[in-house]
Amino acid sequence: ARESCDTFTRTMSGGKAEEVTWEDQQHICAFGRFNTRVHEVNAELKAKAKMAEDLEEASNELIVTDDDSVRFGVGETFVLVENDDAETMLEKLLAETNAEVDALELEKKELQSGMAELKEKLYKKFGNSINLEE
């Protein structure tokens, strides 16, 4: 029973049998997890880019306002803060957002590198009988 869990034989269209080992199965599953995470990271990057754009726009609006204080959103509440304080808070939020974007970009690069490595191994063994494209 253990042997049937570790390996199984797959008949290719050309009649050639290809053994899929437990390690191959782990590589295929890892590729799938990496691919899913890349899609999640892309969605997060898109959201962070929108947030950075909104923060930049708020900062620009703050510069041209005639008021001494503005309402600043904290969670679901708005509080009245002085313009200088609001500017400092916006700069901090923008720096945090940019740091998060950098971290996500690094993660995406690492995931894509791992996927490329797995693709190479799996295509080397299975050729065109496995599809690892999006």
One Martini backbone bead per residue (centre of mass of N, CA, C, O) as a GRO file, in nm:
protein
  134
    1ALA     BB    1   0.057   0.063  -0.020
    2ARG     BB    2   0.296   0.260  -0.002
    3GLU     BB    3   0.386   0.239  -0.299
    4SER     BB    4   0.119   0.365  -0.417
    5CYS     BB    5   0.178   0.648  -0.280
    6ASP     BB    6   0.466   0.710  -0.405
    7THR     BB    7   0.377   0.562  -0.678
    8PHE     BB    8   0.300   0.601  -1.031
    9THR     BB    9   0.167   0.521  -1.348
   10ARG     BB   10   0.193   0.693  -1.662
   11THR     BB   11   0.034   0.709  -1.967
   12MET     BB   12   0.123   0.804  -2.260
   13SER     BB   13   0.030   0.884  -2.580
   14GLY     BB   14   0.292   0.711  -2.691
   15GLY     BB   15   0.307   0.464  -2.463
   16LYS     BB   16   0.472   0.593  -2.248
   17ALA     BB   17   0.599   0.534  -1.935
   18GLU     BB   18   0.561   0.740  -1.637
   19GLU     BB   19   0.707   0.806  -1.338
   20VAL     BB   20   0.547   0.917  -1.036
   21THR     BB   21   0.669   1.053  -0.773
   22TRP     BB   22   0.659   1.190  -0.469
   23GLU     BB   23   0.851   1.420  -0.547
   24ASP     BB   24   0.692   1.513  -0.794
   25GLN     BB   25   0.436   1.580  -0.640
   26GLN     BB   26   0.570   1.799  -0.464
   27HIS     BB   27   0.653   1.983  -0.698
   28ILE     BB   28   0.371   2.032  -0.812
   29CYS     BB   29   0.250   2.151  -0.552
   30ALA     BB   30   0.453   2.380  -0.518
   31PHE     BB   31   0.390   2.521  -0.780
   32GLY     BB   32   0.093   2.580  -0.712
   33ARG     BB   33   0.150   2.751  -0.461
   34PHE     BB   34   0.326   2.963  -0.596
   35ASN     BB   35   0.118   3.055  -0.806
   36THR     BB   36  -0.096   3.149  -0.607
   37ARG     BB   37   0.086   3.356  -0.459
   38VAL     BB   38   0.145   3.535  -0.702
   39HIS     BB   39  -0.149   3.626  -0.735
   40GLU     BB   40  -0.174   3.751  -0.454
   41VAL     BB   41   0.059   3.953  -0.480
   42ASN     BB   42  -0.055   4.108  -0.721
   43ALA     BB   43  -0.305   4.208  -0.568
   44GLU     BB   44  -0.150   4.354  -0.342
   45LEU     BB   45   0.008   4.545  -0.528
   46LYS     BB   46  -0.236   4.689  -0.643
   47ALA     BB   47  -0.342   4.796  -0.371
   48LYS     BB   48  -0.080   4.950  -0.290
   49ALA     BB   49  -0.074   5.140  -0.533
   50LYS     BB   50  -0.343   5.276  -0.466
   51MET     BB   51  -0.262   5.376  -0.188
   52ALA     BB   52  -0.023   5.551  -0.277
   53GLU     BB   53  -0.188   5.732  -0.461
   54ASP     BB   54  -0.380   5.839  -0.239
   55LEU     BB   55  -0.158   5.960  -0.058
   56GLU     BB   56  -0.048   6.159  -0.265
   57GLU     BB   57  -0.314   6.309  -0.307
   58ALA     BB   58  -0.349   6.398  -0.013
   59SER     BB   59  -0.086   6.556   0.002
   60ASN     BB   60  -0.159   6.760  -0.221
   61GLU     BB   61  -0.418   6.867  -0.085
   62LEU     BB   62  -0.276   6.973   0.171
   63ILE     BB   63  -0.110   7.196   0.031
   64VAL     BB   64  -0.381   7.358  -0.095
   65THR     BB   65  -0.496   7.417   0.167
   66ASP     BB   66  -0.650   7.665   0.395
   67ASP     BB   67  -0.648   7.496   0.629
   68ASP     BB   68  -0.522   7.412   0.956
   69SER     BB   69  -0.719   7.162   0.945
   70VAL     BB   70  -0.789   6.806   0.932
   71ARG     BB   71  -0.932   6.514   0.832
   72PHE     BB   72  -0.834   6.197   0.972
   73GLY     BB   73  -0.811   5.868   0.898
   74VAL     BB   74  -0.906   5.620   1.157
   75GLY     BB   75  -1.025   5.387   1.021
   76GLU     BB   76  -1.370   5.476   1.083
   77THR     BB   77  -1.235   5.749   1.174
   78PHE     BB   78  -1.236   6.103   1.227
   79VAL     BB   79  -0.976   6.340   1.280
   80LEU     BB   80  -0.852   6.634   1.407
   81VAL     BB   81  -0.569   6.785   1.238
   82GLU     BB   82  -0.291   6.916   1.177
   83ASN     BB   83  -0.120   6.962   0.894
   84ASP     BB   84   0.161   6.869   0.992
   85ASP     BB   85   0.061   6.601   1.111
   86ALA     BB   86  -0.066   6.493   0.853
   87GLU     BB   87   0.191   6.492   0.686
   88THR     BB   88   0.348   6.295   0.866
   89MET     BB   89   0.143   6.062   0.847
   90LEU     BB   90   0.154   6.029   0.539
   91GLU     BB   91   0.456   5.969   0.516
   92LYS     BB   92   0.448   5.715   0.689
   93LEU     BB   93   0.241   5.556   0.521
   94LEU     BB   94   0.406   5.563   0.258
   95ALA     BB   95   0.657   5.418   0.366
   96GLU     BB   96   0.508   5.158   0.448
   97THR     BB   97   0.396   5.092   0.170
   98ASN     BB   98   0.670   5.077   0.023
   99ALA     BB   99   0.782   4.846   0.200
  100GLU     BB  100   0.562   4.643   0.123
  101VAL     BB  101   0.622   4.642  -0.177
  102ASP     BB  102   0.914   4.545  -0.158
  103ALA     BB  103   0.846   4.275  -0.018
  104LEU     BB  104   0.659   4.168  -0.242
  105GLU     BB  105   0.864   4.176  -0.473
  106LEU     BB  106   1.060   3.977  -0.343
  107GLU     BB  107   0.865   3.741  -0.315
  108LYS     BB  108   0.798   3.718  -0.615
  109LYS     BB  109   1.085   3.658  -0.711
  110GLU     BB  110   1.121   3.398  -0.542
  111LEU     BB  111   0.881   3.244  -0.660
  112GLN     BB  112   0.971   3.254  -0.959
  113SER     BB  113   1.232   3.103  -0.911
  114GLY     BB  114   1.106   2.843  -0.801
  115MET     BB  115   0.932   2.786  -1.051
  116ALA     BB  116   1.162   2.761  -1.256
  117GLU     BB  117   1.299   2.522  -1.120
  118LEU     BB  118   1.056   2.328  -1.132
  119LYS     BB  119   1.009   2.336  -1.434
  120GLU     BB  120   1.276   2.219  -1.519
  121LYS     BB  121   1.246   1.945  -1.377
  122LEU     BB  122   0.964   1.860  -1.496
  123TYR     BB  123   1.025   1.895  -1.802
  124LYS     BB  124   1.264   1.700  -1.807
  125LYS     BB  125   1.084   1.450  -1.733
  126PHE     BB  126   0.784   1.517  -1.894
  127GLY     BB  127   0.762   1.742  -2.077
  128ASN     BB  128   0.456   1.782  -2.257
  129SER     BB  129   0.279   1.619  -2.029
  130ILE     BB  130   0.316   1.896  -1.881
  131ASN     BB  131   0.138   2.178  -1.731
  132LEU     BB  132   0.294   2.505  -1.613
  133GLU     BB  133   0.093   2.709  -1.694
  134GLU     BB  134  -0.147   2.958  -1.648
   0.00000   0.00000   0.00000
